[in-house]
PDB file of C-alpha atoms in Angstrom:
ATOM      1  CA  UNK A   1      41.517  82.959  35.562  1.00 46.00           C
ATOM      2  CA  UNK A   2      42.421  79.677  34.081  1.00 47.00           C
ATOM      3  CA  UNK A   3      42.105  79.441  30.383  1.00 48.00           C
ATOM      4  CA  UNK A   4      39.321  76.970  29.355  1.00 48.00           C
ATOM      5  CA  UNK A   5      38.135  76.028  25.921  1.00 49.00           C
ATOM      6  CA  UNK A   6      34.518  76.616  25.174  1.00 44.00           C
ATOM      7  CA  UNK A   7      32.487  75.298  22.255  1.00 48.00           C
ATOM      8  CA  UNK A   8      30.043  77.742  20.958  1.00 51.00           C
ATOM      9  CA  UNK A   9      26.448  76.605  20.928  1.00 47.00           C
ATOM     10  CA  UNK A  10      24.423  77.988  18.038  1.00 49.00           C
ATOM     11  CA  UNK A  11      21.396  79.948  18.806  1.00 49.00           C
ATOM     12  CA  UNK A  12      17.980  78.767  17.711  1.00 48.00           C
ATOM     13  CA  UNK A  13      18.073  81.143  14.794  1.00 47.00           C
ATOM     14  CA  UNK A  14      21.306  79.630  13.623  1.00 48.00           C
ATOM     15  CA  UNK A  15      19.843  76.080  13.864  1.00 48.00           C
ATOM     16  CA  UNK A  16      16.888  77.095  11.804  1.00 43.00           C
ATOM     17  CA  UNK A  17      19.102  78.692   9.196  1.00 49.00           C
ATOM     18  CA  UNK A  18      21.324  75.608   9.108  1.00 51.00           C
ATOM     19  CA  UNK A  19      18.331  73.311   8.676  1.00 45.00           C
ATOM     20  CA  UNK A  20      16.929  75.511   5.972  1.00 46.00           C
ATOM     21  CA  UNK A  21      20.262  75.436   4.199  1.00 52.00           C
ATOM     22  CA  UNK A  22      20.402  71.661   4.244  1.00 50.00           C
ATOM     23  CA  UNK A  23      16.853  71.413   2.962  1.00 44.00           C
ATOM     24  CA  UNK A  24      17.754  73.840   0.228  1.00 48.00           C
ATOM     25  CA  UNK A  25      20.723  71.710  -0.734  1.00 47.00           C
ATOM     26  CA  UNK A  26      18.587  68.564  -0.847  1.00 46.00           C
ATOM     27  CA  UNK A  27      16.004  70.319  -2.921  1.00 47.00           C
ATOM     28  CA  UNK A  28      18.620  71.270  -5.455  1.00 47.00           C
ATOM     29  CA  UNK A  29      19.911  67.686  -5.677  1.00 47.00           C
ATOM     30  CA  UNK A  30      16.544  65.870  -5.782  1.00 47.00           C
ATOM     31  CA  UNK A  31      15.392  66.863  -9.254  1.00 48.00           C
ATOM     32  CA  UNK A  32      18.073  64.711 -10.867  1.00 46.00           C
ATOM     33  CA  UNK A  33      16.988  61.519  -9.102  1.00 46.00           C
ATOM     34  CA  UNK A  34      13.333  62.424  -9.424  1.00 47.00           C
ATOM     35  CA  UNK A  35      13.723  62.986 -13.122  1.00 47.00           C
ATOM     36  CA  UNK A  36      15.467  59.632 -13.486  1.00 48.00           C
ATOM     37  CA  UNK A  37      12.573  57.916 -11.630  1.00 44.00           C
ATOM     38  CA  UNK A  38      10.098  59.724 -13.837  1.00 48.00           C
ATOM     39  CA  UNK A  39      11.954  58.733 -17.001  1.00 48.00           C
ATOM     40  CA  UNK A  40      12.019  55.098 -15.846  1.00 50.00           C
ATOM     41  CA  UNK A  41       8.337  55.149 -15.152  1.00 51.00           C
ATOM     42  CA  UNK A  42       7.417  56.744 -18.437  1.00 50.00           C
ATOM     43  CA  UNK A  43       9.973  55.360 -20.858  1.00 51.00           C
ATOM     44  CA  UNK A  44      11.181  52.205 -19.162  1.00 54.00           C
ATOM     45  CA  UNK A  45       9.586  49.561 -16.901  1.00 54.00           C
ATOM     46  CA  UNK A  46      10.732  49.095 -13.371  1.00 64.00           C
ATOM     47  CA  UNK A  47      12.508  45.808 -12.574  1.00 66.00           C
ATOM     48  CA  UNK A  48       9.519  44.577 -10.540  1.00 67.00           C
ATOM     49  CA  UNK A  49       7.084  45.306 -13.334  1.00 67.00           C
ATOM     50  CA  UNK A  50       9.380  43.626 -15.871  1.00 67.00           C
ATOM     51  CA  UNK A  51       9.666  40.506 -13.695  1.00 67.00           C
ATOM     52  CA  UNK A  52       5.894  40.394 -13.333  1.00 64.00           C
ATOM     53  CA  UNK A  53       5.464  40.638 -17.094  1.00 66.00           C
ATOM     54  CA  UNK A  54       7.960  37.805 -17.604  1.00 67.00           C
ATOM     55  CA  UNK A  55       6.081  35.655 -15.109  1.00 61.00           C
ATOM     56  CA  UNK A  56       2.818  36.327 -16.926  1.00 65.00           C
ATOM     57  CA  UNK A  57       4.419  35.194 -20.180  1.00 68.00           C
ATOM     58  CA  UNK A  58       5.890  32.108 -18.488  1.00 64.00           C
ATOM     59  CA  UNK A  59       2.767  30.821 -16.690  1.00 65.00           C
ATOM     60  CA  UNK A  60       0.822  29.632 -19.800  1.00 70.00           C
ATOM     61  CA  UNK A  61       3.798  27.542 -20.878  1.00 64.00           C
ATOM     62  CA  UNK A  62       4.184  26.185 -17.361  1.00 67.00           C
ATOM     63  CA  UNK A  63       0.485  25.291 -17.249  1.00 67.00           C
ATOM     64  CA  UNK A  64       0.750  23.507 -20.600  1.00 65.00           C
ATOM     65  CA  UNK A  65       3.789  21.611 -19.360  1.00 72.00           C
ATOM     66  CA  UNK A  66       1.945  20.526 -16.212  1.00 74.00           C
ATOM     67  CA  UNK A  67      -1.109  19.407 -18.199  1.00 75.00           C
ATOM     68  CA  UNK A  68       1.057  17.522 -20.702  1.00 72.00           C
ATOM     69  CA  UNK A  69       2.992  15.802 -17.924  1.00 73.00           C
ATOM     70  CA  UNK A  70      -0.247  14.852 -16.170  1.00 71.00           C
ATOM     71  CA  UNK A  71      -1.772  13.472 -19.378  1.00 68.00           C
ATOM     72  CA  UNK A  72       1.317  11.427 -20.205  1.00 68.00           C
ATOM     73  CA  UNK A  73       1.478  10.124 -16.635  1.00 62.00           C
ATOM     74  CA  UNK A  74      -2.185   9.080 -16.663  1.00 70.00           C
ATOM     75  CA  UNK A  75      -1.752   7.411 -20.053  1.00 65.00           C
ATOM     76  CA  UNK A  76       1.312   5.530 -18.838  1.00 59.00           C
ATOM     77  CA  UNK A  77      -0.522   4.529 -15.660  1.00 63.00           C
ATOM     78  CA  UNK A  78      -3.465   3.218 -17.694  1.00 61.00           C
ATOM     79  CA  UNK A  79      -1.138   1.173 -19.890  1.00 56.00           C
ATOM     80  CA  UNK A  80       0.625  -0.207 -16.841  1.00 55.00           C
ATOM     81  CA  UNK A  81      -2.680  -1.168 -15.236  1.00 55.00           C
ATOM     82  CA  UNK A  82      -3.917  -2.861 -18.397  1.00 55.00           C
ATOM     83  CA  UNK A  83      -0.623  -4.585 -19.007  1.00 53.00           C
ATOM     84  CA  UNK A  84      -0.402  -5.555 -15.350  1.00 52.00           C
ATOM     85  CA  UNK A  85      -3.921  -7.001 -15.354  1.00 54.00           C
ATOM     86  CA  UNK A  86      -3.171  -8.941 -18.533  1.00 57.00           C
ATOM     87  CA  UNK A  87       0.031 -10.245 -17.032  1.00 66.00           C
ATOM     88  CA  UNK A  88      -1.852 -11.292 -13.895  1.00 76.00           C
ATOM     89  CA  UNK A  89      -4.463 -13.127 -15.980  1.00 71.00           C
ATOM     90  CA  UNK A  90      -1.790 -15.008 -17.898  1.00 68.00           C
ATOM     91  CA  UNK A  91       0.107 -15.750 -14.684  1.00 78.00           C
ATOM     92  CA  UNK A  92      -2.871 -17.272 -12.901  1.00 69.00           C
ATOM     93  CA  UNK A  93      -3.988 -19.147 -15.999  1.00 70.00           C
ATOM     94  CA  UNK A  94      -0.592 -20.778 -16.309  1.00 68.00           C
ATOM     95  CA  UNK A  95      -0.365 -21.371 -12.565  1.00 78.00           C
ATOM     96  CA  UNK A  96      -3.740 -23.067 -12.119  1.00 72.00           C
ATOM     97  CA  UNK A  97      -4.320 -24.597 -15.553  1.00 82.00           C
ATOM     98  CA  UNK A  98      -2.514 -27.142 -17.633  1.00 88.00           C
ATOM     99  CA  UNK A  99      -0.386 -25.780 -20.456  1.00 93.00           C
ATOM    100  CA  UNK A 100      -2.355 -24.493 -23.416  1.00 95.00           C
ATOM    101  CA  UNK A 101      -1.259 -22.549 -26.507  1.00 95.00           C
ATOM    102  CA  UNK A 102      -4.403 -20.430 -25.993  1.00 96.00           C
ATOM    103  CA  UNK A 103      -3.426 -19.306 -22.482  1.00 94.00           C
ATOM    104  CA  UNK A 104      -2.157 -15.939 -23.701  1.00 93.00           C
ATOM    105  CA  UNK A 105      -5.650 -14.728 -24.661  1.00 95.00           C
ATOM    106  CA  UNK A 106      -7.370 -15.661 -21.405  1.00 95.00           C
ATOM    107  CA  UNK A 107      -8.789 -12.801 -19.362  1.00 95.00           C
ATOM    108  CA  UNK A 108     -11.100 -12.907 -16.365  1.00 95.00           C
ATOM    109  CA  UNK A 109     -14.213 -10.961 -15.477  1.00 96.00           C
ATOM    110  CA  UNK A 110     -16.969 -11.133 -12.870  1.00 96.00           C
ATOM    111  CA  UNK A 111     -20.418 -12.131 -14.062  1.00 96.00           C
ATOM    112  CA  UNK A 112     -23.725 -12.561 -12.235  1.00 96.00           C
ATOM    113  CA  UNK A 113     -25.836 -15.486 -13.351  1.00 94.00           C
ATOM    114  CA  UNK A 114     -29.466 -14.860 -14.219  1.00 90.00           C
ATOM    115  CA  UNK A 115     -31.146 -18.161 -13.421  1.00 90.00           C
ATOM    116  CA  UNK A 116     -34.595 -18.134 -11.813  1.00 91.00           C
ATOM    117  CA  UNK A 117     -37.064 -20.989 -11.130  1.00 91.00           C
ATOM    118  CA  UNK A 118     -38.928 -19.971 -14.288  1.00 90.00           C
ATOM    119  CA  UNK A 119     -36.267 -19.111 -16.821  1.00 84.00           C
ATOM    120  CA  UNK A 120     -36.206 -16.110 -19.044  1.00 81.00           C
ATOM    121  CA  UNK A 121     -35.805 -16.725 -22.744  1.00 88.00           C
ATOM    122  CA  UNK A 122     -32.421 -18.090 -23.847  1.00 94.00           C
ATOM    123  CA  UNK A 123     -31.229 -18.666 -27.433  1.00 96.00           C
ATOM    124  CA  UNK A 124     -29.731 -21.994 -26.342  1.00 97.00           C
ATOM    125  CA  UNK A 125     -32.907 -23.538 -24.936  1.00 96.00           C
ATOM    126  CA  UNK A 126     -35.542 -25.386 -26.929  1.00 95.00           C
ATOM    127  CA  UNK A 127     -35.628 -26.871 -30.392  1.00 95.00           C
ATOM    128  CA  UNK A 128     -35.532 -25.591 -33.959  1.00 93.00           C
ATOM    129  CA  UNK A 129     -33.393 -23.884 -36.536  1.00 94.00           C
ATOM    130  CA  UNK A 130     -32.591 -20.696 -34.581  1.00 96.00           C
ATOM    131  CA  UNK A 131     -31.582 -22.653 -31.487  1.00 97.00           C
ATOM    132  CA  UNK A 132     -29.367 -24.895 -33.610  1.00 97.00           C
ATOM    133  CA  UNK A 133     -27.666 -21.835 -35.121  1.00 97.00           C
ATOM    134  CA  UNK A 134     -26.880 -20.522 -31.637  1.00 98.00           C
ATOM    135  CA  UNK A 135     -25.282 -23.836 -30.680  1.00 98.00           C
ATOM    136  CA  UNK A 136     -23.401 -24.092 -33.969  1.00 97.00           C
ATOM    137  CA  UNK A 137     -21.866 -20.696 -33.260  1.00 97.00           C
ATOM    138  CA  UNK A 138     -20.252 -21.918 -30.031  1.00 97.00           C
ATOM    139  CA  UNK A 139     -19.501 -25.510 -31.050  1.00 95.00           C
ATOM    140  CA  UNK A 140     -19.618 -26.851 -34.595  1.00 91.00           C
ATOM    141  CA  UNK A 141     -18.453 -23.785 -36.537  1.00 91.00           C
ATOM    142  CA  UNK A 142     -15.072 -23.565 -34.832  1.00 93.00           C
ATOM    143  CA  UNK A 143     -12.925 -26.119 -36.628  1.00 91.00           C
ATOM    144  CA  UNK A 144      -9.802 -27.947 -35.487  1.00 95.00           C
ATOM    145  CA  UNK A 145      -6.415 -26.467 -34.692  1.00 96.00           C
ATOM    146  CA  UNK A 146      -2.871 -27.675 -35.253  1.00 96.00           C
ATOM    147  CA  UNK A 147      -0.071 -27.850 -32.688  1.00 96.00           C
ATOM    148  CA  UNK A 148       3.653 -28.354 -33.104  1.00 96.00           C
ATOM    149  CA  UNK A 149       5.751 -31.228 -31.791  1.00 96.00           C
ATOM    150  CA  UNK A 150       7.104 -29.042 -28.967  1.00 96.00           C
ATOM    151  CA  UNK A 151       3.566 -28.141 -27.907  1.00 96.00           C
ATOM    152  CA  UNK A 152       2.614 -31.812 -28.034  1.00 97.00           C
ATOM    153  CA  UNK A 153       5.457 -32.600 -25.628  1.00 96.00           C
ATOM    154  CA  UNK A 154       4.466 -29.748 -23.276  1.00 95.00           C
ATOM    155  CA  UNK A 155       0.897 -31.062 -23.230  1.00 95.00           C
ATOM    156  CA  UNK A 156       2.118 -34.548 -22.349  1.00 95.00           C
ATOM    157  CA  UNK A 157       0.116 -36.103 -25.177  1.00 96.00           C
ATOM    158  CA  UNK A 158       0.786 -39.264 -27.111  1.00 97.00           C
ATOM    159  CA  UNK A 159       3.624 -38.800 -29.654  1.00 94.00           C
ATOM    160  CA  UNK A 160       1.665 -41.127 -31.940  1.00 96.00           C
ATOM    161  CA  UNK A 161      -1.114 -38.545 -32.257  1.00 97.00           C
ATOM    162  CA  UNK A 162      -2.484 -37.952 -35.753  1.00 95.00           C
ATOM    163  CA  UNK A 163      -0.253 -35.759 -37.914  1.00 95.00           C
ATOM    164  CA  UNK A 164      -1.668 -33.361 -40.468  1.00 95.00           C
ATOM    165  CA  UNK A 165      -0.393 -30.900 -43.046  1.00 94.00           C
ATOM    166  CA  UNK A 166      -1.748 -27.372 -43.221  1.00 92.00           C
ATOM    167  CA  UNK A 167      -3.214 -27.059 -46.715  1.00 90.00           C
ATOM    168  CA  UNK A 168      -2.410 -23.334 -46.851  1.00 89.00           C
ATOM    169  CA  UNK A 169       1.110 -23.157 -45.429  1.00 90.00           C
ATOM    170  CA  UNK A 170       2.312 -26.709 -45.946  1.00 92.00           C
ATOM    171  CA  UNK A 171       3.374 -26.800 -42.302  1.00 93.00           C
ATOM    172  CA  UNK A 172       3.173 -30.142 -40.514  1.00 94.00           C
ATOM    173  CA  UNK A 173       1.810 -30.651 -37.040  1.00 96.00           C
ATOM    174  CA  UNK A 174      -0.754 -32.500 -34.994  1.00 97.00           C
ATOM    175  CA  UNK A 175      -4.521 -32.204 -35.202  1.00 96.00           C
ATOM    176  CA  UNK A 176      -5.883 -30.677 -31.993  1.00 97.00           C
ATOM    177  CA  UNK A 177      -8.892 -28.998 -30.420  1.00 97.00           C
ATOM    178  CA  UNK A 178      -9.810 -27.088 -27.261  1.00 97.00           C
ATOM    179  CA  UNK A 179     -11.637 -28.946 -24.498  1.00 97.00           C
ATOM    180  CA  UNK A 180     -14.312 -26.289 -24.053  1.00 98.00           C
ATOM    181  CA  UNK A 181     -15.749 -26.932 -27.509  1.00 98.00           C
ATOM    182  CA  UNK A 182     -15.911 -30.677 -26.947  1.00 97.00           C
ATOM    183  CA  UNK A 183     -17.733 -30.093 -23.662  1.00 98.00           C
ATOM    184  CA  UNK A 184     -20.219 -27.769 -25.340  1.00 98.00           C
ATOM    185  CA  UNK A 185     -20.692 -30.343 -28.098  1.00 97.00           C
ATOM    186  CA  UNK A 186     -21.548 -32.920 -25.442  1.00 98.00           C
ATOM    187  CA  UNK A 187     -24.006 -30.614 -23.725  1.00 98.00           C
ATOM    188  CA  UNK A 188     -25.646 -29.900 -27.066  1.00 98.00           C
ATOM    189  CA  UNK A 189     -25.979 -33.629 -27.730  1.00 98.00           C
ATOM    190  CA  UNK A 190     -27.808 -34.056 -24.420  1.00 98.00           C
ATOM    191  CA  UNK A 191     -30.123 -31.192 -25.365  1.00 97.00           C
ATOM    192  CA  UNK A 192     -30.916 -32.722 -28.746  1.00 97.00           C
ATOM    193  CA  UNK A 193     -31.469 -36.160 -27.232  1.00 96.00           C
ATOM    194  CA  UNK A 194     -34.310 -34.714 -25.146  1.00 96.00           C
ATOM    195  CA  UNK A 195     -36.009 -33.785 -28.435  1.00 96.00           C
ATOM    196  CA  UNK A 196     -35.392 -37.150 -30.101  1.00 94.00           C
ATOM    197  CA  UNK A 197     -38.568 -36.973 -32.195  1.00 94.00           C
ATOM    198  CA  UNK A 198     -37.223 -33.877 -33.938  1.00 96.00           C
ATOM    199  CA  UNK A 199     -33.469 -34.462 -33.988  1.00 95.00           C
ATOM    200  CA  UNK A 200     -33.824 -38.170 -34.723  1.00 93.00           C
ATOM    201  CA  UNK A 201     -35.099 -37.345 -38.190  1.00 92.00           C
ATOM    202  CA  UNK A 202     -32.633 -37.932 -40.993  1.00 88.00           C
ATOM    203  CA  UNK A 203     -33.578 -34.679 -42.738  1.00 88.00           C
ATOM    204  CA  UNK A 204     -32.454 -32.702 -39.662  1.00 89.00           C
ATOM    205  CA  UNK A 205     -29.039 -34.359 -39.766  1.00 85.00           C
ATOM    206  CA  UNK A 206     -27.919 -34.340 -36.141  1.00 90.00           C
ATOM    207  CA  UNK A 207     -25.830 -36.748 -34.066  1.00 93.00           C
ATOM    208  CA  UNK A 208     -29.088 -38.077 -32.643  1.00 94.00           C
ATOM    209  CA  UNK A 209     -30.087 -39.429 -36.052  1.00 92.00           C
ATOM    210  CA  UNK A 210     -28.277 -42.755 -35.621  1.00 93.00           C
ATOM    211  CA  UNK A 211     -29.043 -46.196 -34.276  1.00 93.00           C
ATOM    212  CA  UNK A 212     -29.920 -46.466 -30.603  1.00 93.00           C
ATOM    213  CA  UNK A 213     -26.757 -48.320 -29.583  1.00 96.00           C
ATOM    214  CA  UNK A 214     -24.425 -45.715 -31.092  1.00 96.00           C
ATOM    215  CA  UNK A 215     -26.495 -42.905 -29.641  1.00 96.00           C
ATOM    216  CA  UNK A 216     -26.466 -44.500 -26.204  1.00 97.00           C
ATOM    217  CA  UNK A 217     -22.686 -44.840 -26.309  1.00 98.00           C
ATOM    218  CA  UNK A 218     -22.287 -41.228 -27.442  1.00 98.00           C
ATOM    219  CA  UNK A 219     -24.571 -39.933 -24.702  1.00 98.00           C
ATOM    220  CA  UNK A 220     -22.790 -41.958 -22.010  1.00 98.00           C
ATOM    221  CA  UNK A 221     -19.439 -40.660 -23.263  1.00 98.00           C
ATOM    222  CA  UNK A 222     -20.677 -37.077 -23.030  1.00 98.00           C
ATOM    223  CA  UNK A 223     -22.206 -37.531 -19.588  1.00 98.00           C
ATOM    224  CA  UNK A 224     -18.900 -38.866 -18.303  1.00 99.00           C
ATOM    225  CA  UNK A 225     -16.901 -36.088 -19.966  1.00 98.00           C
ATOM    226  CA  UNK A 226     -19.083 -33.411 -18.381  1.00 98.00           C
ATOM    227  CA  UNK A 227     -19.034 -35.138 -14.997  1.00 99.00           C
ATOM    228  CA  UNK A 228     -15.234 -35.285 -14.936  1.00 98.00           C
ATOM    229  CA  UNK A 229     -14.925 -31.655 -15.944  1.00 97.00           C
ATOM    230  CA  UNK A 230     -17.472 -30.415 -13.398  1.00 98.00           C
ATOM    231  CA  UNK A 231     -15.799 -32.343 -10.607  1.00 98.00           C
ATOM    232  CA  UNK A 232     -12.359 -31.195 -11.734  1.00 96.00           C
ATOM    233  CA  UNK A 233     -13.390 -27.534 -11.758  1.00 94.00           C
ATOM    234  CA  UNK A 234     -15.443 -27.991  -8.549  1.00 96.00           C
ATOM    235  CA  UNK A 235     -17.199 -24.614  -8.506  1.00 95.00           C
ATOM    236  CA  UNK A 236     -17.200 -23.433  -4.882  1.00 95.00           C
ATOM    237  CA  UNK A 237     -19.642 -20.575  -5.459  1.00 94.00           C
ATOM    238  CA  UNK A 238     -22.366 -20.282  -2.812  1.00 96.00           C
ATOM    239  CA  UNK A 239     -26.113 -19.889  -3.358  1.00 96.00           C
ATOM    240  CA  UNK A 240     -28.935 -19.279  -0.879  1.00 97.00           C
ATOM    241  CA  UNK A 241     -32.700 -19.878  -0.888  1.00 97.00           C
ATOM    242  CA  UNK A 242     -35.537 -17.404  -1.070  1.00 96.00           C
ATOM    243  CA  UNK A 243     -39.182 -16.915  -1.935  1.00 96.00           C
ATOM    244  CA  UNK A 244     -40.262 -15.735  -5.394  1.00 95.00           C
ATOM    245  CA  UNK A 245     -43.604 -13.973  -4.813  1.00 94.00           C
ATOM    246  CA  UNK A 246     -43.610 -12.511  -8.343  1.00 92.00           C
ATOM    247  CA  UNK A 247     -43.354 -15.948  -9.974  1.00 93.00           C
ATOM    248  CA  UNK A 248     -46.059 -18.627 -10.131  1.00 93.00           C
ATOM    249  CA  UNK A 249     -44.101 -20.999  -7.883  1.00 93.00           C
ATOM    250  CA  UNK A 250     -44.710 -22.120  -4.326  1.00 93.00           C
ATOM    251  CA  UNK A 251     -42.273 -22.336  -1.458  1.00 94.00           C
ATOM    252  CA  UNK A 252     -38.656 -21.325  -1.405  1.00 94.00           C
ATOM    253  CA  UNK A 253     -36.238 -21.972  -4.234  1.00 96.00           C
ATOM    254  CA  UNK A 254     -32.475 -21.754  -4.701  1.00 96.00           C
ATOM    255  CA  UNK A 255     -31.258 -18.295  -5.625  1.00 96.00           C
ATOM    256  CA  UNK A 256     -28.738 -18.850  -8.405  1.00 95.00           C
ATOM    257  CA  UNK A 257     -28.176 -15.151  -9.146  1.00 94.00           C
ATOM    258  CA  UNK A 258     -24.619 -15.618  -7.931  1.00 96.00           C
ATOM    259  CA  UNK A 259     -21.325 -14.020  -8.870  1.00 96.00           C
ATOM    260  CA  UNK A 260     -18.754 -15.999 -10.826  1.00 96.00           C
ATOM    261  CA  UNK A 261     -15.254 -15.346 -12.098  1.00 95.00           C
ATOM    262  CA  UNK A 262     -15.407 -16.250 -15.774  1.00 96.00           C
ATOM    263  CA  UNK A 263     -12.966 -16.548 -18.622  1.00 96.00           C
ATOM    264  CA  UNK A 264     -13.637 -14.509 -21.746  1.00 96.00           C
ATOM    265  CA  UNK A 265     -15.244 -17.101 -24.000  1.00 98.00           C
ATOM    266  CA  UNK A 266     -15.431 -14.851 -27.072  1.00 98.00           C
ATOM    267  CA  UNK A 267     -11.674 -14.226 -27.085  1.00 97.00           C
ATOM    268  CA  UNK A 268     -10.992 -17.937 -26.686  1.00 98.00           C
ATOM    269  CA  UNK A 269     -13.380 -18.695 -29.537  1.00 98.00           C
ATOM    270  CA  UNK A 270     -11.668 -16.081 -31.707  1.00 97.00           C
ATOM    271  CA  UNK A 271      -8.294 -17.649 -30.938  1.00 97.00           C
ATOM    272  CA  UNK A 272      -9.620 -21.051 -32.011  1.00 97.00           C
ATOM    273  CA  UNK A 273     -11.015 -19.592 -35.241  1.00 96.00           C
ATOM    274  CA  UNK A 274      -7.779 -17.768 -36.008  1.00 94.00           C
ATOM    275  CA  UNK A 275      -5.756 -20.940 -35.473  1.00 95.00           C
ATOM    276  CA  UNK A 276      -8.164 -23.309 -37.206  1.00 94.00           C
ATOM    277  CA  UNK A 277      -6.695 -25.205 -40.141  1.00 92.00           C
ATOM    278  CA  UNK A 278      -7.851 -27.202 -43.105  1.00 84.00           C
ATOM    279  CA  UNK A 279      -5.688 -30.244 -43.558  1.00 75.00           C
ATOM    280  CA  UNK A 280      -4.961 -32.452 -46.530  1.00 65.00           C
ATOM    281  CA  UNK A 281      -4.057 -35.752 -44.996  1.00 57.00           C
ATOM    282  CA  UNK A 282      -3.840 -37.768 -41.825  1.00 52.00           C
ATOM    283  CA  UNK A 283      -1.020 -40.124 -40.906  1.00 49.00           C
TER     284      UNK A 283
END
């Protein structure tokens, strides 16, 4: 017989014993790792749990940071929008208007006129002390302003214009005024001239209380001033016609409840008041 090498194959009993031995070995080694796991769970936190706890501590600060960043961004955006709108107002004022030292305060807004066939009450309509006070507020109580020589040149005005000296500062300049207040003065004169019996009295003390020739010249001057300004501005707003069943009028009438882009009169008036001067002399 030829000699052959054989590998012994364990019997089933031997396999079972071998498996049992390995399990026994594992069981003797496991307590060490198990005890470490138990100690970590009881005495120390696992890495995952520690990371979760750190995240929980971090999130409130992150939320505060996000809210702060959002607030600052919104605030900056609001400032930019306001500043941008102001810059746009100044830009268009300078672009479409003649130079004016008051241009920096001009802002624009949209306003709807309230003008029906039978007018609602207005403080500027009629006659009497209260009406006069309303007109004085927007015309006579403003005062004159003073401009420098450089501003006079920019305006293209006569270099021989009247010079004055500011009684408070001693500064020299030229006596000046804003056109809007002259135009309102003229409109007020026309109003008062329609109540000549009242405003022609000397005790009332208006521009109507003068001789007829002077009054006629003043009225004609004001009519022409208003005409030139209205034609220069040439309002291109559009109105329609409609019926007014709730008013005691017949037929259709113009609907003047139209939208207009207006300058902020109060700010312009405040500028004029702030820059008004009392002057000592005229040259």
